[in-house]
């Protein structure tokens, strides 16, 4: 799994954007908590093997607000994932629902396990070689 996904960069912003990451079959799934973020402020960029997620949380207060305690972070947050080889980066999808951003990253067909056909030949008549049929390639 580490070879396919690569590095997950941990920064102070990762505290504001906690993430769960797992593999389910032929897909990696990242759930990133972004409560209080407007969907339009979420920006996801792919540059080479690096996915950068940015989001902005703005305070919803009026001018007369006098803070007693302010623990929820506001501002722009960013998080990066470095993807390894073997992923279908052109098929990454993102969905934002109930304050959670879900990235779905499929494994590329070429990286999936598969069976390799074994070629063989038989001798029907002494000294004569007959080519045998190959077994078709099948998914593992």
Coordinates of N, CA and C in Angstrom, one line a residue:
X1 N 0.8 -1.2 0.0 CA 0.0 0.0 0.0 C 0.9 1.2 0.0
X2 N 2.0 1.2 0.8 CA 2.8 2.4 0.8 C 3.4 2.7 -0.6
X3 N 3.8 1.7 -1.3 CA 4.4 1.9 -2.6 C 3.4 2.6 -3.6
X4 N 2.1 2.2 -3.5 CA 1.1 2.8 -4.4 C 0.7 4.2 -4.0
X5 N 0.6 4.4 -2.7 CA 0.1 5.7 -2.3 C 1.3 6.7 -2.1
X6 N 2.4 6.3 -1.7 CA 3.5 7.3 -1.5 C 3.4 7.9 -0.1
X7 N 3.9 9.2 0.0 CA 3.9 9.9 1.2 C 2.7 10.7 1.5
X8 N 2.3 10.7 2.8 CA 1.3 11.6 3.2 C 2.0 12.7 4.0
X9 N 2.0 13.9 3.5 CA 2.7 15.0 4.2 C 1.9 15.4 5.4
X10 N 2.6 15.5 6.6 CA 2.0 15.9 7.8 C 2.5 17.3 8.1
X11 N 1.6 18.2 8.2 CA 1.9 19.6 8.5 C 1.0 20.1 9.6
X12 N 1.2 21.3 10.1 CA 0.2 21.8 11.1 C -1.2 21.9 10.5
X13 N -1.3 22.0 9.2 CA -2.6 22.1 8.6 C -3.3 20.7 8.7
X14 N -2.5 19.6 8.8 CA -3.2 18.3 8.9 C -4.0 18.2 10.1
X15 N -3.7 19.0 11.2 CA -4.5 19.0 12.4 C -5.9 19.5 12.1
X16 N -5.9 20.5 11.2 CA -7.2 21.1 10.8 C -7.9 20.3 9.7
X17 N -7.2 19.4 9.1 CA -7.7 18.6 8.1 C -7.4 17.1 8.3
X18 N -7.9 16.5 9.4 CA -7.6 15.1 9.7 C -8.1 14.2 8.6
X19 N -7.4 13.1 8.4 CA -7.7 12.2 7.3 C -7.6 10.8 7.7
X20 N -8.6 10.0 7.2 CA -8.5 8.5 7.3 C -8.2 8.1 5.9
X21 N -7.4 7.1 5.7 CA -7.0 6.6 4.4 C -7.0 5.1 4.4
X22 N -7.6 4.4 3.5 CA -7.6 3.0 3.4 C -7.8 2.5 2.0
X23 N -7.5 1.2 1.8 CA -7.7 0.5 0.5 C -8.9 -0.4 0.6
X24 N -9.7 -0.3 -0.3 CA -10.9 -1.2 -0.4 C -10.9 -1.8 -1.8
X25 N -10.5 -3.1 -1.9 CA -10.4 -3.7 -3.2 C -9.3 -3.0 -4.1
X26 N -9.8 -2.6 -5.2 CA -8.9 -1.9 -6.2 C -8.9 -0.4 -6.1
X27 N -9.3 0.1 -5.0 CA -9.5 1.6 -4.8 C -8.9 2.0 -3.5
X28 N -8.2 3.2 -3.5 CA -7.8 3.8 -2.2 C -8.8 4.9 -2.0
X29 N -9.2 5.1 -0.7 CA -10.2 6.1 -0.3 C -9.6 6.9 0.8
X30 N -9.7 8.2 0.7 CA -9.3 9.2 1.7 C -10.5 10.0 2.1
X31 N -10.8 10.0 3.4 CA -11.9 10.8 4.0 C -11.2 11.9 4.8
X32 N -11.4 13.1 4.4 CA -10.8 14.3 5.0 C -11.9 15.2 5.7
X33 N -11.7 15.4 7.0 CA -12.7 16.2 7.7 C -12.5 17.7 7.4
X34 N -13.6 18.3 6.9 CA -13.6 19.7 6.6 C -14.9 20.3 7.1
X35 N -15.2 20.2 8.4 CA -16.5 20.8 8.8 C -16.5 22.3 8.7
X36 N -17.6 22.9 8.4 CA -17.8 24.3 8.3 C -17.2 24.9 7.1
X37 N -16.8 24.1 6.1 CA -16.2 24.6 4.9 C -17.2 24.7 3.8
X38 N -17.3 25.8 3.1 CA -18.2 25.9 2.0 C -17.7 25.1 0.8
X39 N -18.5 24.3 0.2 CA -18.0 23.4 -0.9 C -17.3 24.2 -2.0
X40 N -17.7 25.4 -2.3 CA -17.0 26.2 -3.3 C -15.6 26.7 -3.0
X41 N -15.3 26.6 -1.7 CA -13.9 27.0 -1.3 C -12.9 25.8 -1.4
X42 N -13.4 24.6 -1.7 CA -12.5 23.5 -1.8 C -11.8 23.5 -3.2
X43 N -10.5 23.3 -3.2 CA -9.8 23.3 -4.4 C -8.8 22.1 -4.4
X44 N -8.9 21.3 -5.4 CA -8.0 20.1 -5.5 C -7.2 20.2 -6.8
X45 N -5.9 20.2 -6.6 CA -5.0 20.3 -7.8 C -4.1 19.0 -7.8
X46 N -3.8 18.6 -9.1 CA -2.9 17.5 -9.3 C -1.7 18.0 -10.1
X47 N -0.5 17.8 -9.5 CA 0.7 18.3 -10.2 C 1.7 17.1 -10.2
X48 N 1.8 16.4 -11.3 CA 2.7 15.2 -11.3 C 2.0 14.2 -10.4
X49 N 2.7 13.8 -9.4 CA 2.2 12.7 -8.5 C 1.7 13.3 -7.2
X50 N 1.6 14.7 -7.1 CA 1.2 15.3 -5.9 C -0.2 15.9 -6.0
X51 N -1.1 15.5 -5.1 CA -2.4 16.0 -5.0 C -2.4 17.0 -3.8
X52 N -2.9 18.3 -4.1 CA -2.9 19.3 -3.1 C -4.4 19.7 -2.9
X53 N -4.8 19.6 -1.6 CA -6.2 19.9 -1.3 C -6.1 21.2 -0.5
X54 N -6.9 22.2 -0.9 CA -7.0 23.5 -0.2 C -8.5 23.8 0.1
X55 N -8.7 24.3 1.3 CA -10.0 24.7 1.7 C -10.0 25.9 2.6
X56 N -11.0 26.7 2.6 CA -11.1 27.9 3.5 C -12.3 27.8 4.4
X57 N -12.0 28.1 5.6 CA -13.1 28.1 6.6 C -13.1 29.6 7.1
X58 N -14.3 30.2 6.9 CA -14.4 31.6 7.3 C -15.4 31.7 8.5
X59 N -15.1 32.6 9.5 CA -16.0 32.7 10.6 C -17.3 33.4 10.2
X60 N -18.4 32.9 10.8 CA -19.7 33.5 10.5 C -20.1 34.3 11.7
X61 N -19.6 35.5 11.8 CA -19.9 36.4 13.0 C -20.2 37.8 12.4
X62 N -20.9 38.5 13.2 CA -21.1 39.9 12.8 C -20.1 40.8 13.6
X63 N -20.2 42.1 13.3 CA -19.2 43.1 13.8 C -19.3 43.2 15.4
X64 N -20.5 42.9 15.9 CA -20.7 43.1 17.4 C -20.2 41.9 18.2
X65 N -19.6 40.9 17.6 CA -19.2 39.7 18.3 C -18.0 40.0 19.2
X66 N -18.1 39.6 20.5 CA -17.0 39.7 21.4 C -16.7 38.2 21.8
X67 N -15.5 37.7 21.3 CA -15.1 36.4 21.6 C -14.8 36.1 23.0
X68 N -15.3 35.0 23.6 CA -15.0 34.6 24.9 C -14.0 33.4 24.8
X69 N -14.2 32.6 23.9 CA -13.3 31.5 23.5 C -13.4 31.2 22.0
X70 N -12.2 31.1 21.4 CA -12.2 30.8 20.0 C -11.2 29.7 19.7
X71 N -11.7 28.5 19.6 CA -10.8 27.3 19.4 C -10.9 26.7 18.0
X72 N -11.9 27.0 17.3 CA -12.0 26.4 15.9 C -11.2 27.3 15.0
X73 N -10.3 26.6 14.2 CA -9.4 27.3 13.3 C -10.2 27.8 12.1
X74 N -9.8 29.0 11.7 CA -10.3 29.6 10.5 C -9.2 30.0 9.6
X75 N -9.5 30.2 8.3 CA -8.4 30.5 7.4 C -8.4 29.5 6.2
X76 N -7.3 29.5 5.5 CA -7.0 28.6 4.4 C -6.1 27.5 4.9
X77 N -6.5 26.3 4.6 CA -5.8 25.1 5.0 C -5.4 24.3 3.7
X78 N -4.2 23.6 3.8 CA -3.8 22.8 2.6 C -3.2 21.5 3.1
X79 N -3.4 20.5 2.3 CA -2.8 19.2 2.7 C -2.4 18.6 1.3
X80 N -1.3 17.8 1.4 CA -0.7 17.2 0.2 C -0.6 15.7 0.3
X81 N -0.9 15.0 -0.7 CA -0.7 13.6 -0.8 C 0.2 13.3 -2.0
X82 N 1.3 12.5 -1.8 CA 2.1 12.2 -2.9 C 1.8 10.8 -3.3
X83 N 1.3 10.6 -4.5 CA 0.9 9.3 -5.0 C 2.0 8.6 -5.7
X84 N 2.0 7.3 -5.4 CA 3.0 6.4 -6.1 C 2.6 6.0 -7.4
X85 N 3.4 5.2 -8.1 CA 3.1 4.6 -9.4 C 2.0 3.5 -9.2
X86 N 1.3 3.3 -10.3 CA 0.3 2.2 -10.3 C -1.1 2.7 -9.9
X87 N -1.3 4.0 -9.9 CA -2.7 4.5 -9.6 C -3.2 5.2 -10.9
X88 N -4.5 5.1 -11.0 CA -5.2 5.7 -12.2 C -5.5 7.2 -11.8
X89 N -4.5 8.0 -11.9 CA -4.6 9.4 -11.5 C -5.6 10.2 -12.3
X90 N -5.8 9.8 -13.5 CA -6.8 10.4 -14.4 C -8.3 10.1 -14.0
X91 N -8.4 9.2 -13.1 CA -9.8 8.7 -12.7 C -10.1 9.1 -11.2
X92 N -9.3 9.9 -10.6 CA -9.6 10.3 -9.2 C -10.9 11.1 -9.2
X93 N -11.7 10.8 -8.2 CA -12.9 11.6 -8.0 C -13.0 12.1 -6.6
X94 N -13.8 13.2 -6.5 CA -13.9 13.8 -5.2 C -15.4 14.1 -4.9
X95 N -15.8 13.9 -3.6 CA -17.2 14.2 -3.2 C -17.2 14.8 -1.8
X96 N -18.0 15.9 -1.7 CA -18.0 16.6 -0.4 C -19.4 16.4 0.2
X97 N -19.6 15.8 1.3 CA -20.9 15.6 1.9 C -20.8 15.6 3.4
X98 N -21.7 16.3 4.1 CA -21.7 16.4 5.6 C -20.4 16.7 6.2
X99 N -19.7 17.7 5.6 CA -18.4 18.1 6.1 C -17.2 17.2 5.9
X100 N -17.4 16.2 5.1 CA -16.3 15.2 4.8 C -16.0 15.2 3.3
X101 N -14.8 15.4 2.9 CA -14.3 15.3 1.6 C -13.8 13.9 1.3
X102 N -14.3 13.2 0.3 CA -13.9 11.9 0.0 C -13.2 11.9 -1.3
X103 N -12.0 11.4 -1.3 CA -11.2 11.2 -2.6 C -11.2 9.7 -2.8
X104 N -11.5 9.4 -4.1 CA -11.5 8.0 -4.5 C -10.4 7.9 -5.6
X105 N -9.4 7.0 -5.3 CA -8.2 6.9 -6.2 C -8.1 5.4 -6.6
X106 N -8.5 5.1 -7.9 CA -8.5 3.7 -8.3 C -7.0 3.3 -8.6
X107 N -6.8 2.0 -8.5 CA -5.6 1.4 -8.9 C -5.6 1.2 -10.4
X108 N -4.5 1.5 -11.1 CA -4.5 1.4 -12.5 C -4.6 -0.1 -12.9
X109 N -5.2 -0.4 -14.1 CA -5.4 -1.7 -14.6 C -4.0 -2.5 -14.6
X110 N -3.0 -1.7 -15.1 CA -1.7 -2.4 -15.3 C -1.1 -2.8 -13.9
X111 N -1.5 -2.2 -12.8 CA -1.0 -2.5 -11.5 C -1.8 -3.6 -10.8
X112 N -2.9 -4.0 -11.3 CA -3.7 -5.0 -10.7 C -3.1 -6.4 -10.9
X113 N -3.3 -7.3 -9.9 CA -2.8 -8.7 -10.1 C -3.4 -9.4 -11.2
X114 N -2.7 -10.2 -11.9 CA -3.3 -10.9 -13.1 C -2.5 -12.2 -13.3
X115 N -3.1 -13.1 -14.0 CA -2.4 -14.4 -14.3 C -1.6 -14.2 -15.6
X116 N -0.5 -14.8 -15.7 CA 0.3 -14.8 -17.0 C 0.2 -16.1 -17.7
X117 N -0.1 -16.1 -19.0 CA -0.2 -17.3 -19.8 C 1.1 -18.0 -19.9
X118 N 1.1 -19.3 -19.8 CA 2.3 -20.1 -20.0 C 2.2 -20.8 -21.3
X119 N 3.2 -20.5 -22.2 CA 3.3 -21.1 -23.5 C 4.0 -22.5 -23.3
X120 N 3.5 -23.4 -24.1 CA 4.1 -24.8 -24.0 C 4.0 -25.4 -25.4
X121 N 4.8 -26.4 -25.6 CA 4.7 -27.2 -26.8 C 4.8 -28.7 -26.5
X122 N 4.2 -29.5 -27.3 CA 4.2 -31.0 -27.1 C 4.8 -31.7 -28.3
X123 N 5.3 -32.9 -28.0 CA 5.8 -33.7 -29.1 C 4.8 -34.8 -29.4
X124 N 4.1 -34.7 -30.6 CA 3.1 -35.7 -31.0 C 3.8 -36.9 -31.7
X125 N 4.8 -36.6 -32.5 CA 5.5 -37.6 -33.3 C 7.0 -37.4 -32.9
X126 N 7.6 -38.5 -32.6 CA 9.0 -38.4 -32.2 C 9.8 -37.5 -33.2
X127 N 10.5 -36.5 -32.6 CA 11.3 -35.6 -33.4 C 10.5 -34.4 -33.9
X128 N 9.2 -34.4 -33.8 CA 8.4 -33.3 -34.4 C 7.7 -32.5 -33.2
X129 N 7.9 -31.2 -33.2 CA 7.3 -30.4 -32.2 C 6.0 -29.7 -32.7
X130 N 5.0 -29.8 -31.9 CA 3.7 -29.1 -32.2 C 3.5 -28.1 -31.2
X131 N 3.2 -26.8 -31.7 CA 3.0 -25.7 -30.8 C 1.6 -25.9 -30.1
X132 N 1.6 -25.8 -28.8 CA 0.4 -25.9 -28.0 C -0.3 -24.6 -27.9
X133 N -1.6 -24.6 -27.6 CA -2.3 -23.4 -27.4 C -1.9 -22.7 -26.1
X134 N -2.0 -21.4 -26.1 CA -1.6 -20.7 -24.8 C -2.9 -20.6 -24.0
X135 N -2.7 -20.5 -22.7 CA -3.8 -20.2 -21.8 C -4.0 -18.7 -21.8
X136 N -5.2 -18.3 -21.9 CA -5.5 -16.9 -21.9 C -5.2 -16.2 -20.6
X137 N -4.8 -14.9 -20.7 CA -4.5 -14.1 -19.5 C -5.8 -13.9 -18.8
X138 N -5.8 -14.1 -17.5 CA -7.0 -13.8 -16.7 C -6.7 -13.1 -15.5
X139 N -7.6 -12.3 -15.0 CA -7.4 -11.6 -13.7 C -7.2 -12.5 -12.6
X140 N -6.3 -12.2 -11.7 CA -6.0 -13.1 -10.5 C -7.2 -13.1 -9.6

